[in-house]
PDB file of C-alpha atoms in Angstrom:
ATOM      1  CA  MET A 143     -13.723  -3.456 -20.713  1.00 43.00           C
ATOM      2  CA  THR A 144     -12.949  -6.307 -23.063  1.00 43.00           C
ATOM      3  CA  VAL A 145     -10.177  -8.914 -23.146  1.00 42.00           C
ATOM      4  CA  GLY A 146      -7.192  -7.787 -24.929  1.00 46.00           C
ATOM      5  CA  GLU A 147      -7.806  -4.014 -24.690  1.00 50.00           C
ATOM      6  CA  PRO A 148      -6.383  -1.609 -22.841  1.00 55.00           C
ATOM      7  CA  ILE A 149      -7.721  -0.491 -19.751  1.00 66.00           C
ATOM      8  CA  HIS A 150      -7.784   3.303 -20.943  1.00 66.00           C
ATOM      9  CA  SER A 151      -5.730   4.450 -23.987  1.00 67.00           C
ATOM     10  CA  GLU A 152      -3.446   6.910 -22.303  1.00 77.00           C
ATOM     11  CA  LEU A 153      -3.731   5.511 -18.261  1.00 86.00           C
ATOM     12  CA  ARG A 154      -3.262   2.104 -19.076  1.00 95.00           C
ATOM     13  CA  ILE A 155      -3.656   1.175 -15.271  1.00 97.00           C
ATOM     14  CA  ASN A 156      -6.529   0.616 -13.338  1.00 96.00           C
ATOM     15  CA  SER A 157      -6.098   3.686 -10.979  1.00 96.00           C
ATOM     16  CA  TYR A 158      -7.538   3.426  -7.674  1.00 97.00           C
ATOM     17  CA  GLY A 159      -8.133   7.286  -7.755  1.00 96.00           C
ATOM     18  CA  SER A 160     -10.449   6.474 -10.783  1.00 95.00           C
ATOM     19  CA  TYR A 161     -11.850   3.568  -9.173  1.00 96.00           C
ATOM     20  CA  LEU A 162     -13.149   5.538  -5.943  1.00 97.00           C
ATOM     21  CA  ARG A 163     -14.570   8.343  -8.477  1.00 96.00           C
ATOM     22  CA  ARG A 164     -16.585   5.861 -10.603  1.00 96.00           C
ATOM     23  CA  ARG A 165     -17.739   4.196  -7.414  1.00 97.00           C
ATOM     24  CA  PHE A 166     -18.872   7.140  -5.185  1.00 98.00           C
ATOM     25  CA  GLY A 167     -19.348   9.852  -8.079  1.00 97.00           C
ATOM     26  CA  CYS A 168     -17.063  12.389  -6.601  1.00 97.00           C
ATOM     27  CA  ARG A 169     -13.408  13.216  -6.074  1.00 97.00           C
ATOM     28  CA  VAL A 170     -12.304  11.131  -2.938  1.00 98.00           C
ATOM     29  CA  SER A 171      -9.152  11.408  -0.954  1.00 98.00           C
ATOM     30  CA  LYS A 172      -7.541   9.227   1.779  1.00 98.00           C
ATOM     31  CA  VAL A 173      -6.518  11.242   4.638  1.00 98.00           C
ATOM     32  CA  ASN A 174      -3.629   9.796   6.838  1.00 97.00           C
ATOM     33  CA  VAL A 175      -4.035   9.442  10.672  1.00 97.00           C
ATOM     34  CA  ASP A 176      -2.011   8.032  13.805  1.00 96.00           C
ATOM     35  CA  GLY A 177      -4.158   5.978  15.996  1.00 96.00           C
ATOM     36  CA  GLY A 178      -1.286   5.337  18.276  1.00 94.00           C
ATOM     37  CA  PHE A 179      -0.724   1.735  17.693  1.00 94.00           C
ATOM     38  CA  THR A 180       2.591  -0.260  17.960  1.00 92.00           C
ATOM     39  CA  CYS A 181       3.750  -3.164  16.206  1.00 93.00           C
ATOM     40  CA  PRO A 182       4.187  -6.762  17.426  1.00 89.00           C
ATOM     41  CA  ASN A 183       7.104  -7.184  15.518  1.00 87.00           C
ATOM     42  CA  ARG A 184       8.600  -4.336  17.877  1.00 87.00           C
ATOM     43  CA  ASP A 185       7.162  -5.162  21.285  1.00 87.00           C
ATOM     44  CA  GLY A 186       8.644  -8.645  21.347  1.00 83.00           C
ATOM     45  CA  SER A 187       5.620 -10.543  20.586  1.00 84.00           C
ATOM     46  CA  ARG A 188       6.623 -11.335  17.197  1.00 85.00           C
ATOM     47  CA  GLY A 189      10.055  -9.879  17.249  1.00 79.00           C
ATOM     48  CA  THR A 190      12.022  -6.688  18.313  1.00 82.00           C
ATOM     49  CA  GLY A 191      13.736  -3.953  16.125  1.00 86.00           C
ATOM     50  CA  GLY A 192      11.102  -4.068  13.539  1.00 89.00           C
ATOM     51  CA  CYS A 193      11.722  -4.440  10.083  1.00 94.00           C
ATOM     52  CA  ILE A 194      15.023  -3.568   8.557  1.00 93.00           C
ATOM     53  CA  TYR A 195      13.795  -0.638   6.567  1.00 95.00           C
ATOM     54  CA  CYS A 196      10.800   0.654   8.766  1.00 88.00           C
ATOM     55  CA  ASP A 197      11.006   4.169  10.336  1.00 81.00           C
ATOM     56  CA  ASN A 198       7.182   5.457  10.202  1.00 54.00           C
ATOM     57  CA  SER A 199       8.069   8.922   9.933  1.00 54.00           C
ATOM     58  CA  SER A 200       9.520   8.508   6.442  1.00 46.00           C
ATOM     59  CA  PHE A 201       5.704   7.677   4.986  1.00 47.00           C
ATOM     60  CA  SER A 202       3.605   9.638   7.740  1.00 47.00           C
ATOM     61  CA  PRO A 203       2.686  13.465   7.528  1.00 49.00           C
ATOM     62  CA  LYS A 204       3.856  15.600  10.078  1.00 51.00           C
ATOM     63  CA  GLU A 205       0.445  16.436  11.147  1.00 49.00           C
ATOM     64  CA  THR A 206      -0.587  12.822  12.111  1.00 46.00           C
ATOM     65  CA  GLN A 207       0.939  12.188  16.016  1.00 57.00           C
ATOM     66  CA  ALA A 208      -0.829   9.612  17.858  1.00 63.00           C
ATOM     67  CA  LEU A 209      -0.765  12.703  20.739  1.00 81.00           C
ATOM     68  CA  ILE A 210      -3.111  14.562  18.452  1.00 93.00           C
ATOM     69  CA  PRO A 211      -6.740  13.604  18.795  1.00 95.00           C
ATOM     70  CA  VAL A 212      -8.016  11.626  15.579  1.00 96.00           C
ATOM     71  CA  GLU A 213     -10.463  14.154  14.594  1.00 97.00           C
ATOM     72  CA  GLU A 214      -7.867  17.023  14.706  1.00 97.00           C
ATOM     73  CA  GLN A 215      -5.419  15.052  12.229  1.00 97.00           C
ATOM     74  CA  MET A 216      -8.602  14.448  10.149  1.00 98.00           C
ATOM     75  CA  ALA A 217      -9.574  18.174   9.884  1.00 98.00           C
ATOM     76  CA  ALA A 218      -5.845  19.053   9.124  1.00 97.00           C
ATOM     77  CA  GLY A 219      -5.881  16.183   6.075  1.00 97.00           C
ATOM     78  CA  MET A 220      -9.125  17.096   4.725  1.00 98.00           C
ATOM     79  CA  GLU A 221      -7.755  21.005   4.624  1.00 98.00           C
ATOM     80  CA  TYR A 222      -5.062  19.899   2.658  1.00 97.00           C
ATOM     81  CA  HIS A 223      -6.781  17.821   0.396  1.00 97.00           C
ATOM     82  CA  ARG A 224      -9.640  20.295  -0.150  1.00 97.00           C
ATOM     83  CA  ALA A 225      -7.267  22.726  -1.320  1.00 97.00           C
ATOM     84  CA  ARG A 226      -4.810  20.744  -3.348  1.00 95.00           C
ATOM     85  CA  LEU A 227      -7.600  18.359  -5.202  1.00 95.00           C
ATOM     86  CA  SER A 228     -10.692  20.113  -4.348  1.00 97.00           C
ATOM     87  CA  SER A 229     -11.243  16.762  -2.683  1.00 97.00           C
ATOM     88  CA  ASP A 230     -15.251  16.254  -1.941  1.00 97.00           C
ATOM     89  CA  LYS A 231     -15.190  13.038   0.504  1.00 98.00           C
ATOM     90  CA  PHE A 232     -12.701  11.148   2.455  1.00 98.00           C
ATOM     91  CA  ILE A 233     -11.298   7.834   3.400  1.00 98.00           C
ATOM     92  CA  VAL A 234      -9.627   8.025   6.706  1.00 98.00           C
ATOM     93  CA  TYR A 235      -6.626   5.590   6.537  1.00 98.00           C
ATOM     94  CA  PHE A 236      -5.172   4.467   9.908  1.00 97.00           C
ATOM     95  CA  GLN A 237      -1.677   4.140   8.431  1.00 95.00           C
ATOM     96  CA  LYS A 238       1.040   4.286  11.077  1.00 92.00           C
ATOM     97  CA  TYR A 239       2.199   0.654  12.630  1.00 93.00           C
ATOM     98  CA  THR A 240      -0.107  -1.986  13.047  1.00 96.00           C
ATOM     99  CA  ASN A 241      -3.776  -0.499  13.281  1.00 97.00           C
ATOM    100  CA  THR A 242      -5.583  -4.027  14.258  1.00 97.00           C
ATOM    101  CA  TYR A 243      -3.102  -4.459  17.100  1.00 96.00           C
ATOM    102  CA  GLY A 244      -5.017  -3.766  20.118  1.00 95.00           C
ATOM    103  CA  PRO A 245      -8.015  -4.454  22.266  1.00 96.00           C
ATOM    104  CA  VAL A 246     -11.228  -4.506  20.136  1.00 98.00           C
ATOM    105  CA  GLU A 247     -12.625  -1.831  22.296  1.00 98.00           C
ATOM    106  CA  LYS A 248     -10.042   0.552  21.080  1.00 96.00           C
ATOM    107  CA  LEU A 249     -10.309  -0.152  17.603  1.00 98.00           C
ATOM    108  CA  ALA A 250     -14.065   0.372  17.384  1.00 98.00           C
ATOM    109  CA  GLU A 251     -13.525   3.505  19.220  1.00 98.00           C
ATOM    110  CA  LEU A 252     -11.293   4.887  16.961  1.00 98.00           C
ATOM    111  CA  TYR A 253     -12.877   3.562  13.824  1.00 98.00           C
ATOM    112  CA  ARG A 254     -16.159   4.743  14.796  1.00 98.00           C
ATOM    113  CA  ARG A 255     -14.963   8.414  15.502  1.00 98.00           C
ATOM    114  CA  ALA A 256     -13.478   8.340  12.323  1.00 98.00           C
ATOM    115  CA  LEU A 257     -16.944   7.434  10.631  1.00 98.00           C
ATOM    116  CA  ALA A 258     -19.052   9.972  12.444  1.00 98.00           C
ATOM    117  CA  HIS A 259     -17.719  12.490  10.171  1.00 98.00           C
ATOM    118  CA  PRO A 260     -20.178  13.756   7.543  1.00 98.00           C
ATOM    119  CA  ASP A 261     -17.613  13.950   4.757  1.00 98.00           C
ATOM    120  CA  VAL A 262     -16.212  10.510   5.440  1.00 98.00           C
ATOM    121  CA  LEU A 263     -17.068   7.400   3.190  1.00 98.00           C
ATOM    122  CA  GLY A 264     -14.952   4.851   5.231  1.00 98.00           C
ATOM    123  CA  ILE A 265     -11.850   3.662   6.511  1.00 98.00           C
ATOM    124  CA  SER A 266      -8.797   2.226   5.445  1.00 98.00           C
ATOM    125  CA  VAL A 267      -6.659   0.375   7.988  1.00 98.00           C
ATOM    126  CA  GLY A 268      -2.979  -0.814   7.725  1.00 98.00           C
ATOM    127  CA  THR A 269      -1.986  -3.807   9.430  1.00 97.00           C
ATOM    128  CA  ARG A 270       0.088  -6.991   9.521  1.00 97.00           C
ATOM    129  CA  PRO A 271      -1.109 -10.433   8.254  1.00 96.00           C
ATOM    130  CA  ASP A 272      -0.503 -11.766  11.679  1.00 95.00           C
ATOM    131  CA  SER A 273      -2.358  -9.254  13.667  1.00 96.00           C
ATOM    132  CA  LEU A 274      -5.966  -9.838  12.949  1.00 97.00           C
ATOM    133  CA  SER A 275      -7.976 -11.308  15.582  1.00 97.00           C
ATOM    134  CA  PRO A 276     -11.670 -13.038  14.766  1.00 98.00           C
ATOM    135  CA  ALA A 277     -12.851  -9.954  16.905  1.00 98.00           C
ATOM    136  CA  ALA A 278     -11.069  -7.227  14.994  1.00 98.00           C
ATOM    137  CA  ILE A 279     -12.501  -9.040  11.673  1.00 98.00           C
ATOM    138  CA  ASP A 280     -15.993  -9.076  13.236  1.00 98.00           C
ATOM    139  CA  LEU A 281     -15.808  -5.292  13.815  1.00 98.00           C
ATOM    140  CA  LEU A 282     -14.291  -4.414  10.352  1.00 98.00           C
ATOM    141  CA  THR A 283     -17.072  -6.674   9.081  1.00 98.00           C
ATOM    142  CA  GLU A 284     -19.830  -4.882  11.147  1.00 98.00           C
ATOM    143  CA  LEU A 285     -18.610  -1.643   9.885  1.00 98.00           C
ATOM    144  CA  ALA A 286     -18.390  -2.608   6.153  1.00 98.00           C
ATOM    145  CA  ARG A 287     -22.270  -2.872   6.210  1.00 98.00           C
ATOM    146  CA  GLU A 288     -22.892   0.498   6.256  1.00 98.00           C
ATOM    147  CA  HIS A 289     -19.594   2.191   5.050  1.00 98.00           C
ATOM    148  CA  TYR A 290     -16.435   1.467   2.737  1.00 98.00           C
ATOM    149  CA  VAL A 291     -13.917  -0.540   4.762  1.00 98.00           C
ATOM    150  CA  CYS A 292     -10.280  -1.735   3.338  1.00 98.00           C
ATOM    151  CA  VAL A 293      -7.801  -3.740   4.876  1.00 98.00           C
ATOM    152  CA  GLU A 294      -4.363  -3.203   3.901  1.00 98.00           C
ATOM    153  CA  LEU A 295      -1.985  -6.354   4.580  1.00 98.00           C
ATOM    154  CA  GLY A 296       1.691  -5.522   4.435  1.00 96.00           C
ATOM    155  CA  LEU A 297       3.212  -8.393   2.733  1.00 98.00           C
ATOM    156  CA  GLN A 298       5.882  -6.958   1.145  1.00 97.00           C
ATOM    157  CA  SER A 299       7.378 -10.124  -0.496  1.00 97.00           C
ATOM    158  CA  MET A 300       5.965 -13.586  -0.817  1.00 98.00           C
ATOM    159  CA  ASP A 301       9.505 -15.181  -0.682  1.00 97.00           C
ATOM    160  CA  ASP A 302       9.791 -16.514   2.869  1.00 97.00           C
ATOM    161  CA  ALA A 303      13.613 -16.470   3.030  1.00 97.00           C
ATOM    162  CA  ILE A 304      13.389 -12.645   2.194  1.00 97.00           C
ATOM    163  CA  LEU A 305      10.640 -12.014   4.823  1.00 96.00           C
ATOM    164  CA  SER A 306      12.952 -13.475   7.230  1.00 95.00           C
ATOM    165  CA  ARG A 307      16.378 -11.721   6.118  1.00 95.00           C
ATOM    166  CA  ILE A 308      14.165  -8.468   6.527  1.00 95.00           C
ATOM    167  CA  ASN A 309      13.125  -9.342   9.904  1.00 93.00           C
ATOM    168  CA  ARG A 310       9.651  -9.136   8.739  1.00 94.00           C
ATOM    169  CA  GLY A 311       8.193 -11.428  11.567  1.00 92.00           C
ATOM    170  CA  HIS A 312       5.609 -13.236   9.266  1.00 95.00           C
ATOM    171  CA  THR A 313       5.126 -15.794   6.443  1.00 97.00           C
ATOM    172  CA  LEU A 314       3.554 -15.894   3.292  1.00 98.00           C
ATOM    173  CA  ALA A 315       1.174 -18.659   4.991  1.00 98.00           C
ATOM    174  CA  GLU A 316      -0.106 -16.203   7.461  1.00 97.00           C
ATOM    175  CA  TYR A 317      -0.906 -13.624   4.682  1.00 98.00           C
ATOM    176  CA  LEU A 318      -2.927 -16.545   2.897  1.00 98.00           C
ATOM    177  CA  ASP A 319      -4.550 -17.224   5.976  1.00 98.00           C
ATOM    178  CA  ALA A 320      -5.403 -13.485   6.516  1.00 98.00           C
ATOM    179  CA  VAL A 321      -6.611 -13.088   3.032  1.00 98.00           C
ATOM    180  CA  GLU A 322      -8.910 -16.378   3.391  1.00 98.00           C
ATOM    181  CA  ARG A 323     -10.590 -14.931   6.612  1.00 98.00           C
ATOM    182  CA  LEU A 324     -10.799 -11.503   5.342  1.00 98.00           C
ATOM    183  CA  SER A 325     -12.540 -12.607   2.279  1.00 98.00           C
ATOM    184  CA  GLY A 326     -16.253 -12.599   1.451  1.00 98.00           C
ATOM    185  CA  ARG A 327     -17.179 -10.293   4.208  1.00 98.00           C
ATOM    186  CA  GLY A 328     -17.830  -7.277   2.062  1.00 98.00           C
ATOM    187  CA  LEU A 329     -14.266  -5.807   2.998  1.00 98.00           C
ATOM    188  CA  GLU A 330     -11.817  -4.836   0.271  1.00 98.00           C
ATOM    189  CA  ILE A 331      -8.417  -5.972   0.763  1.00 98.00           C
ATOM    190  CA  CYS A 332      -5.011  -4.296  -0.448  1.00 98.00           C
ATOM    191  CA  THR A 333      -1.691  -6.135  -0.525  1.00 98.00           C
ATOM    192  CA  HIS A 334       1.377  -3.637  -0.204  1.00 98.00           C
ATOM    193  CA  LEU A 335       4.433  -4.905  -1.878  1.00 98.00           C
ATOM    194  CA  ILE A 336       8.258  -3.503  -1.884  1.00 98.00           C
ATOM    195  CA  TYR A 337      10.797  -4.320  -4.897  1.00 98.00           C
ATOM    196  CA  GLY A 338      14.592  -4.310  -4.354  1.00 97.00           C
ATOM    197  CA  PHE A 339      15.154  -6.456  -1.187  1.00 97.00           C
ATOM    198  CA  PRO A 340      18.702  -7.926  -0.702  1.00 94.00           C
ATOM    199  CA  GLY A 341      19.001 -11.086  -2.558  1.00 93.00           C
ATOM    200  CA  GLU A 342      15.641 -10.405  -4.730  1.00 96.00           C
ATOM    201  CA  THR A 343      15.532 -10.875  -8.584  1.00 96.00           C
ATOM    202  CA  ARG A 344      13.178  -9.548 -10.796  1.00 97.00           C
ATOM    203  CA  SER A 345      11.791 -12.841 -11.868  1.00 97.00           C
ATOM    204  CA  GLY A 346      11.120 -13.901  -8.017  1.00 96.00           C
ATOM    205  CA  PHE A 347       9.327 -10.772  -7.475  1.00 97.00           C
ATOM    206  CA  LEU A 348       7.142 -11.203 -10.321  1.00 97.00           C
ATOM    207  CA  LYS A 349       5.794 -14.315  -9.243  1.00 97.00           C
ATOM    208  CA  THR A 350       3.939 -12.128  -6.715  1.00 97.00           C
ATOM    209  CA  ALA A 351       1.604 -10.672  -9.467  1.00 97.00           C
ATOM    210  CA  ARG A 352       0.402 -14.023 -10.250  1.00 96.00           C
ATOM    211  CA  LEU A 353      -0.192 -14.662  -6.590  1.00 98.00           C
ATOM    212  CA  ILE A 354      -2.059 -11.394  -6.415  1.00 98.00           C
ATOM    213  CA  ALA A 355      -4.016 -12.517  -9.436  1.00 97.00           C
ATOM    214  CA  SER A 356      -5.087 -15.897  -7.864  1.00 97.00           C
ATOM    215  CA  LEU A 357      -6.766 -14.307  -4.561  1.00 98.00           C
ATOM    216  CA  PRO A 358      -9.650 -12.040  -3.922  1.00 98.00           C
ATOM    217  CA  VAL A 359      -7.137  -8.970  -3.569  1.00 98.00           C
ATOM    218  CA  ASN A 360      -9.148  -5.847  -4.580  1.00 98.00           C
ATOM    219  CA  SER A 361      -5.660  -3.246  -4.861  1.00 98.00           C
ATOM    220  CA  VAL A 362      -2.147  -3.318  -4.281  1.00 98.00           C
ATOM    221  CA  LYS A 363       0.348  -0.950  -3.187  1.00 98.00           C
ATOM    222  CA  LEU A 364       4.028  -1.031  -4.639  1.00 98.00           C
ATOM    223  CA  HIS A 365       7.128   1.086  -4.124  1.00 96.00           C
ATOM    224  CA  GLN A 366      10.967   0.517  -4.375  1.00 97.00           C
ATOM    225  CA  LEU A 367      12.815  -0.406  -1.302  1.00 97.00           C
ATOM    226  CA  HIS A 368      14.545   3.033   0.052  1.00 96.00           C
ATOM    227  CA  ALA A 369      16.455   3.422   3.196  1.00 96.00           C
ATOM    228  CA  VAL A 370      16.151   6.021   5.634  1.00 96.00           C
ATOM    229  CA  GLU A 371      18.121   6.886   9.080  1.00 96.00           C
ATOM    230  CA  ASN A 372      18.169   4.918  12.059  1.00 94.00           C
ATOM    231  CA  THR A 373      17.365   1.737  10.309  1.00 95.00           C
ATOM    232  CA  ARG A 374      19.269  -1.477   9.698  1.00 95.00           C
ATOM    233  CA  LEU A 375      18.818  -0.861   6.150  1.00 97.00           C
ATOM    234  CA  ALA A 376      20.629   2.421   6.200  1.00 97.00           C
ATOM    235  CA  GLU A 377      23.830   0.800   8.002  1.00 97.00           C
ATOM    236  CA  MET A 378      23.804  -1.880   5.365  1.00 96.00           C
ATOM    237  CA  TYR A 379      23.747   0.913   2.727  1.00 96.00           C
ATOM    238  CA  ARG A 380      26.621   2.396   4.091  1.00 97.00           C
ATOM    239  CA  ASP A 381      28.924  -0.743   4.857  1.00 97.00           C
ATOM    240  CA  GLY A 382      28.185  -1.982   1.540  1.00 96.00           C
ATOM    241  CA  SER A 383      26.307  -5.103   2.006  1.00 96.00           C
ATOM    242  CA  TRP A 384      22.984  -3.168   0.196  1.00 97.00           C
ATOM    243  CA  GLN A 385      22.862  -1.644  -2.749  1.00 96.00           C
ATOM    244  CA  PRO A 386      19.513  -0.113  -4.136  1.00 97.00           C
ATOM    245  CA  ILE A 387      18.500  -0.798  -7.476  1.00 97.00           C
ATOM    246  CA  GLY A 388      18.336   1.960  -9.798  1.00 97.00           C
ATOM    247  CA  ILE A 389      15.228   3.931 -11.174  1.00 97.00           C
ATOM    248  CA  ASP A 390      15.733   2.114 -15.062  1.00 98.00           C
ATOM    249  CA  GLU A 391      15.055  -1.368 -13.232  1.00 98.00           C
ATOM    250  CA  TYR A 392      12.625  -0.275 -11.346  1.00 98.00           C
ATOM    251  CA  VAL A 393      10.364   1.199 -14.049  1.00 98.00           C
ATOM    252  CA  ALA A 394      10.840  -1.743 -16.209  1.00 98.00           C
ATOM    253  CA  THR A 395      10.114  -3.990 -13.331  1.00 98.00           C
ATOM    254  CA  ALA A 396       6.798  -1.932 -12.512  1.00 98.00           C
ATOM    255  CA  CYS A 397       5.720  -2.497 -15.912  1.00 98.00           C
ATOM    256  CA  ASP A 398       6.450  -6.190 -16.129  1.00 98.00           C
ATOM    257  CA  PHE A 399       4.186  -6.424 -12.909  1.00 98.00           C
ATOM    258  CA  LEU A 400       1.582  -4.582 -14.235  1.00 98.00           C
ATOM    259  CA  GLU A 401       1.265  -6.598 -17.256  1.00 97.00           C
ATOM    260  CA  GLU A 402       0.648  -9.784 -15.178  1.00 97.00           C
ATOM    261  CA  LEU A 403      -1.395  -7.932 -12.958  1.00 97.00           C
ATOM    262  CA  PRO A 404      -5.343  -8.804 -13.319  1.00 97.00           C
ATOM    263  CA  ALA A 405      -6.990  -5.341 -14.669  1.00 95.00           C
ATOM    264  CA  ARG A 406      -9.550  -5.701 -11.782  1.00 96.00           C
ATOM    265  CA  VAL A 407      -6.730  -5.002  -9.092  1.00 98.00           C
ATOM    266  CA  THR A 408      -6.694  -1.276  -8.703  1.00 98.00           C
ATOM    267  CA  VAL A 409      -3.366   0.393  -7.876  1.00 98.00           C
ATOM    268  CA  GLN A 410      -2.948   2.684  -5.418  1.00 98.00           C
ATOM    269  CA  ARG A 411       0.443   3.138  -5.402  1.00 97.00           C
ATOM    270  CA  LEU A 412       3.727   3.055  -7.598  1.00 97.00           C
ATOM    271  CA  TYR A 413       6.308   4.879  -5.563  1.00 96.00           C
ATOM    272  CA  GLY A 414       7.696   5.758  -1.985  1.00 93.00           C
ATOM    273  CA  SER A 415       9.695   8.556  -0.704  1.00 88.00           C
ATOM    274  CA  ALA A 416      10.935   9.901   2.374  1.00 90.00           C
ATOM    275  CA  PRO A 417      11.541  13.406   3.548  1.00 91.00           C
ATOM    276  CA  LEU A 418      15.143  14.724   2.380  1.00 91.00           C
ATOM    277  CA  SER A 419      16.257  15.171   6.197  1.00 92.00           C
ATOM    278  CA  ILE A 420      16.164  11.437   6.976  1.00 95.00           C
ATOM    279  CA  ARG A 421      16.373   9.966   3.246  1.00 95.00           C
ATOM    280  CA  VAL A 422      19.627   7.840   2.883  1.00 96.00           C
ATOM    281  CA  ALA A 423      19.083   5.909  -0.457  1.00 96.00           C
ATOM    282  CA  PRO A 424      17.834   5.900  -3.207  1.00 96.00           C
ATOM    283  CA  ASN A 425      17.854   9.737  -4.063  1.00 94.00           C
ATOM    284  CA  TRP A 426      15.766   9.742  -7.096  1.00 95.00           C
ATOM    285  CA  ASN A 427      14.298  13.206  -6.141  1.00 90.00           C
ATOM    286  CA  LEU A 428      10.660  12.126  -7.917  1.00 93.00           C
ATOM    287  CA  LYS A 429       7.182  13.095  -6.817  1.00 91.00           C
ATOM    288  CA  ASN A 430       4.518  10.287  -6.796  1.00 91.00           C
ATOM    289  CA  ASN A 431       2.906  11.795  -9.893  1.00 93.00           C
ATOM    290  CA  GLN A 432       6.570  11.798 -11.931  1.00 96.00           C
ATOM    291  CA  MET A 433       7.216   7.928 -11.236  1.00 96.00           C
ATOM    292  CA  TRP A 434       3.338   7.079 -11.880  1.00 96.00           C
ATOM    293  CA  TYR A 435       3.863   8.860 -15.338  1.00 94.00           C
ATOM    294  CA  ALA A 436       7.386   7.615 -16.072  1.00 97.00           C
ATOM    295  CA  VAL A 437       5.695   3.585 -15.421  1.00 97.00           C
ATOM    296  CA  ILE A 438       2.526   4.897 -18.198  1.00 97.00           C
ATOM    297  CA  ASN A 439       5.208   6.164 -20.475  1.00 96.00           C
ATOM    298  CA  GLU A 440       7.245   3.012 -20.583  1.00 97.00           C
ATOM    299  CA  LEU A 441       3.818   0.907 -20.921  1.00 97.00           C
ATOM    300  CA  ARG A 442       2.942   3.311 -23.645  1.00 96.00           C
ATOM    301  CA  ARG A 443       6.427   2.658 -25.550  1.00 96.00           C
ATOM    302  CA  ARG A 444       5.929  -0.998 -25.320  1.00 96.00           C
ATOM    303  CA  GLY A 445       2.381  -1.034 -26.515  1.00 95.00           C
ATOM    304  CA  SER A 446       1.184  -2.873 -23.197  1.00 96.00           C
ATOM    305  CA  TRP A 447      -1.157  -2.248 -20.430  1.00 96.00           C
ATOM    306  CA  GLN A 448      -2.130  -3.748 -17.043  1.00 96.00           C
ATOM    307  CA  GLY A 449      -2.934  -7.388 -17.429  1.00 96.00           C
ATOM    308  CA  CYS A 450      -2.193  -7.328 -21.299  1.00 95.00           C
ATOM    309  CA  ARG A 451      -0.050 -10.920 -20.451  1.00 93.00           C
ATOM    310  CA  LEU A 452      -2.981 -12.606 -19.052  1.00 91.00           C
ATOM    311  CA  ALA A 453      -5.170 -11.518 -21.961  1.00 68.00           C
ATOM    312  CA  SER A 454      -2.398 -12.725 -24.443  1.00 65.00           C
ATOM    313  CA  GLU A 455      -2.638 -15.865 -22.532  1.00 66.00           C
ATOM    314  CA  VAL A 456      -6.545 -16.151 -22.796  1.00 53.00           C
ATOM    315  CA  ARG A 457      -6.332 -15.374 -26.752  1.00 57.00           C
ATOM    316  CA  ALA A 458      -3.500 -18.299 -27.033  1.00 55.00           C
ATOM    317  CA  ALA A 459      -5.826 -20.438 -25.242  1.00 48.00           C
TER     318      ALA A 459
END
């Protein structure tokens, strides 16, 4: 790929799925599991109540419950992806809550049980920037010597004022420290981001793309802020103190963000949804691939692609 050229004449985005296929030579899917973890922003060590938008059932498949052994959760997920996508190999995604928040012995047991399956290439571990002990990082580094290991850090916003308003319980400085401590260890780093927080502006959010560009981050997940039942955000929607962004605003901002994002960074997600039974707002009723192609079509309409603004700056220099 040369500077100034689109990533792909049709795709225009460096998708994580395509990256995995290139790296491993087959179709790879992520299989979600619940390792039975909690969160320091819920149990009192960093805060209580959790983030204003957080209800993990909104993004966890029903087959992933901590009472079900990890092996059974994996088997259900693999069967689903084999039937739906003809997937050959898998990455086990420890998703729910904070999956490095526990004794390192528990982490080692769960991670190694997942990696023991012959069709598992590696693990992806969702966690918080403030929940990575030296022992946990050493364990992940050890596993990465023989397996694919990705650490998914929930930053959500780089604005400390927003992080405080949403009761996130950590700061940008803690995220930057976590990235520094994870880098250079053979681990991939994914950063989670959300657009549409109360008081957030498009220009403020787009600064995050430049931040990611300056860091050794391998992939990103991005989605719109949405409210689900039994959360403070749902209360704010109903009392009128928060209004969700519209779909046109989200698509335009996602495209702006991608144009500022280096082509080397893969994109894992561009949309978040929740089951209809708990969804409050917004109600866009889209599938993940529909949002993906809405963004691609807007990039195509603009004649742009991921990283094109950075490429323009290189030419201008």
